[in-house]
Coordinates of C-alpha atoms in Angstrom, one line a residue:
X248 CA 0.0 0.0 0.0
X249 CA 2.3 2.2 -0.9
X250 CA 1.6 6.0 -2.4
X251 CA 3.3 9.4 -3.2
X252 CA 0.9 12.1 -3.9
X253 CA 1.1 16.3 -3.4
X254 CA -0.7 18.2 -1.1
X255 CA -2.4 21.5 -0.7
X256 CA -0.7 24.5 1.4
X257 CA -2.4 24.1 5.0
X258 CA -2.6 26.1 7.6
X259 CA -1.7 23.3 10.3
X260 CA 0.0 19.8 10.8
X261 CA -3.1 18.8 11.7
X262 CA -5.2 19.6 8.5
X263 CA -2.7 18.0 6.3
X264 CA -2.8 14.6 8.3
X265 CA -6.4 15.3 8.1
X266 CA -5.9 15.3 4.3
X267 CA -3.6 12.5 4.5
X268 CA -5.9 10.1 6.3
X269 CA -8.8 11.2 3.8
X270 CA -6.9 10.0 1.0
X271 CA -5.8 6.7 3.2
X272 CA -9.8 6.1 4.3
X273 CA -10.5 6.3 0.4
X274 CA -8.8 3.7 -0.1
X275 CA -10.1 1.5 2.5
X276 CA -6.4 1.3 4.5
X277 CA -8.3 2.9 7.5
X278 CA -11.5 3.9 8.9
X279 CA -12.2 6.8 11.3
X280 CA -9.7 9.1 10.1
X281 CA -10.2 11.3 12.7
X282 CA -9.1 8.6 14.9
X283 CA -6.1 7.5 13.3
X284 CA -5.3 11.7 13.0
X285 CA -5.7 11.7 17.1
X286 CA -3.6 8.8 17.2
X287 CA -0.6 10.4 14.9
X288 CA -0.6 13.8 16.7
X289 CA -0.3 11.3 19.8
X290 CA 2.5 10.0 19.0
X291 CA 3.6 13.5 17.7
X292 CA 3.3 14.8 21.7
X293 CA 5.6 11.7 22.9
X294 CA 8.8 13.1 21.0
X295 CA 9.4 15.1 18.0
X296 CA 8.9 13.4 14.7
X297 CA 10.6 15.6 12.3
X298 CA 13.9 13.8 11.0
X299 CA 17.3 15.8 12.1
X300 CA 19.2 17.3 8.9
X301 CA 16.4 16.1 6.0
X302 CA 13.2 17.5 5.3
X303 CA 10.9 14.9 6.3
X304 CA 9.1 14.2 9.0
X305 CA 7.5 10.3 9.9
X306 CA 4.3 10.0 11.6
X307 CA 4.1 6.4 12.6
X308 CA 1.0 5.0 14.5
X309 CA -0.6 1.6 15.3
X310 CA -4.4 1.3 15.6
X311 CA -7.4 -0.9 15.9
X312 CA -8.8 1.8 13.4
X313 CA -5.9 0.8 10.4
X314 CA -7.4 -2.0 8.0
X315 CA -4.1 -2.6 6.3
X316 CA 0.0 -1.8 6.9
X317 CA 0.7 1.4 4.8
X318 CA 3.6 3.6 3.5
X319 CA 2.6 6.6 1.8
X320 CA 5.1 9.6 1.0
X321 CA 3.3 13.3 0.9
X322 CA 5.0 16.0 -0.3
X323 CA 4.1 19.6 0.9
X324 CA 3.8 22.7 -1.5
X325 CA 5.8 24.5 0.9
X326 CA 8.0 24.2 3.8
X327 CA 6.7 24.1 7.2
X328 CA 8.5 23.9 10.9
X329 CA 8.1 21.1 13.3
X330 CA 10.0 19.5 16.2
X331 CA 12.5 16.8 15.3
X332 CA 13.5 13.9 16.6
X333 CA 16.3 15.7 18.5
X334 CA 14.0 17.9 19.6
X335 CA 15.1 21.4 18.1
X336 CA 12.5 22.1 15.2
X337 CA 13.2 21.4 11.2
X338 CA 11.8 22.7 8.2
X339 CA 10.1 19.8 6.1
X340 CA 8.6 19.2 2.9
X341 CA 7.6 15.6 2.9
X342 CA 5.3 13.4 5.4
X343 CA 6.3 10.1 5.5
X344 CA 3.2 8.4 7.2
X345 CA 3.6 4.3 8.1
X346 CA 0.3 2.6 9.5
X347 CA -0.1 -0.4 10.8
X348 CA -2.8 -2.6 11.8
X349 CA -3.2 -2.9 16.1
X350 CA -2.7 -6.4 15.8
X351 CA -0.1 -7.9 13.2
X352 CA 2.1 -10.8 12.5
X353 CA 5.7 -10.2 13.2
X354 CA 7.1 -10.8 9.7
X355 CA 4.6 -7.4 9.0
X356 CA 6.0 -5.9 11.8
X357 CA 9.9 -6.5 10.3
X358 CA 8.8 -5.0 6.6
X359 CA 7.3 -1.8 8.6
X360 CA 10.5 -1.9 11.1
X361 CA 12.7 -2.2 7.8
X362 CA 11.3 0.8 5.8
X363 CA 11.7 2.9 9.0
X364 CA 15.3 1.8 8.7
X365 CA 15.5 2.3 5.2
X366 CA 14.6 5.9 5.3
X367 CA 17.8 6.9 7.4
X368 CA 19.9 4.1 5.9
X369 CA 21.8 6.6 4.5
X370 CA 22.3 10.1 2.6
X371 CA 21.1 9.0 -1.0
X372 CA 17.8 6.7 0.4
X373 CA 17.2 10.3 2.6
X374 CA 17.3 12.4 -0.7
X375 CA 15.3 9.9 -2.5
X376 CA 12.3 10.4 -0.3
X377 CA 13.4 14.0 -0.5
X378 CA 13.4 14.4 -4.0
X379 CA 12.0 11.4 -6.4
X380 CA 8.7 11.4 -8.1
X381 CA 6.8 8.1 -7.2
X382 CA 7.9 5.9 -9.9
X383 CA 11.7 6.1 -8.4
X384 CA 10.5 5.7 -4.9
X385 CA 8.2 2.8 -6.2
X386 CA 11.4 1.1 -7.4
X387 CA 13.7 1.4 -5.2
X388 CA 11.3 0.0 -2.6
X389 CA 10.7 -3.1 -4.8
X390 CA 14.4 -3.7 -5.1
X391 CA 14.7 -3.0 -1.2
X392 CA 11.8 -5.5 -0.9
X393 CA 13.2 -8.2 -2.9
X394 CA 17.0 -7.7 -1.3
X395 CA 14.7 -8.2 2.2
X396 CA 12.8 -11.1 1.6
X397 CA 16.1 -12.7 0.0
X398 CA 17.6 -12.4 2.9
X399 CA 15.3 -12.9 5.6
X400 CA 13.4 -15.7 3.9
X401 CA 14.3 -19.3 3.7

């Protein structure tokens, strides 16, 4: 379930997860957006969830209100502030958004653990998310997929 798309200017982190999770209820990965928006802010008040030194910020939650695990990249018209990870604030572009279902196997649980860790793997997998159009992103996570399963599956 992945997906790139653009969003409208907004005037808060709020109305663009509420845009976010509109899209994602759409297309039957959740239900009760405003739900899984409360949950995402949540996780947004337990530490800062802007990446340090890129312009992308990951809103992770897990919810009885999630149908199916989902990555989906959104990127912003323009730049807005919001606290990091390190907790000093950074100017982002993209939401990286990755769902997941309140109960799930752990073999789902290791593909969402592994994008997470794909993201900040290292300066070029950063830019991509920064930077590519949704076919490039698309690919690279196939290849990333395939190298996983390779490796992790017997």
């Amino acid at each position: 379930n992945f997906q790139l798309t653009m969003l409208k200017e907004q005037t808060t982190v709020k109305n663009y997860l509420q845009e976010i999770c509109a899209l994602l209820e759409d297309r039957q990965i959740i239900e009760e957006k405003n739900k899984v928006v409360e949950a995402l802010l949540e996780r947004e008040k337990s530490g800062g969830v802007g990446i340090p030194g890129t312009r992308l910020v990951l809103y992770h939650a897990r919810s009885k209100y999630i149908q199916k695990p989902s990555f989906t990249v959104h990127k912003l018209e323009s730049a807005i502030w919001i606290k990091g990870m390190d907790g000093y604030d950074v100017k982002v572009d993209t939401f990286l958004i990755l769902l997941s279902p309140e109960i799930i196997g752990k073999a789902g649980l290791e593909i969402l653990s592994f994008i997470s860790t794909l993201i900040i793997q290292n300066e070029q997998t950063t830019q991509l998310f920064e930077n590519a159009g949704k076919a490039q992103v698309h690919s690279f996570l196939a290849i990333e997929f395939e190298r996983f399963i390779k490796e992790n599956v017997n």
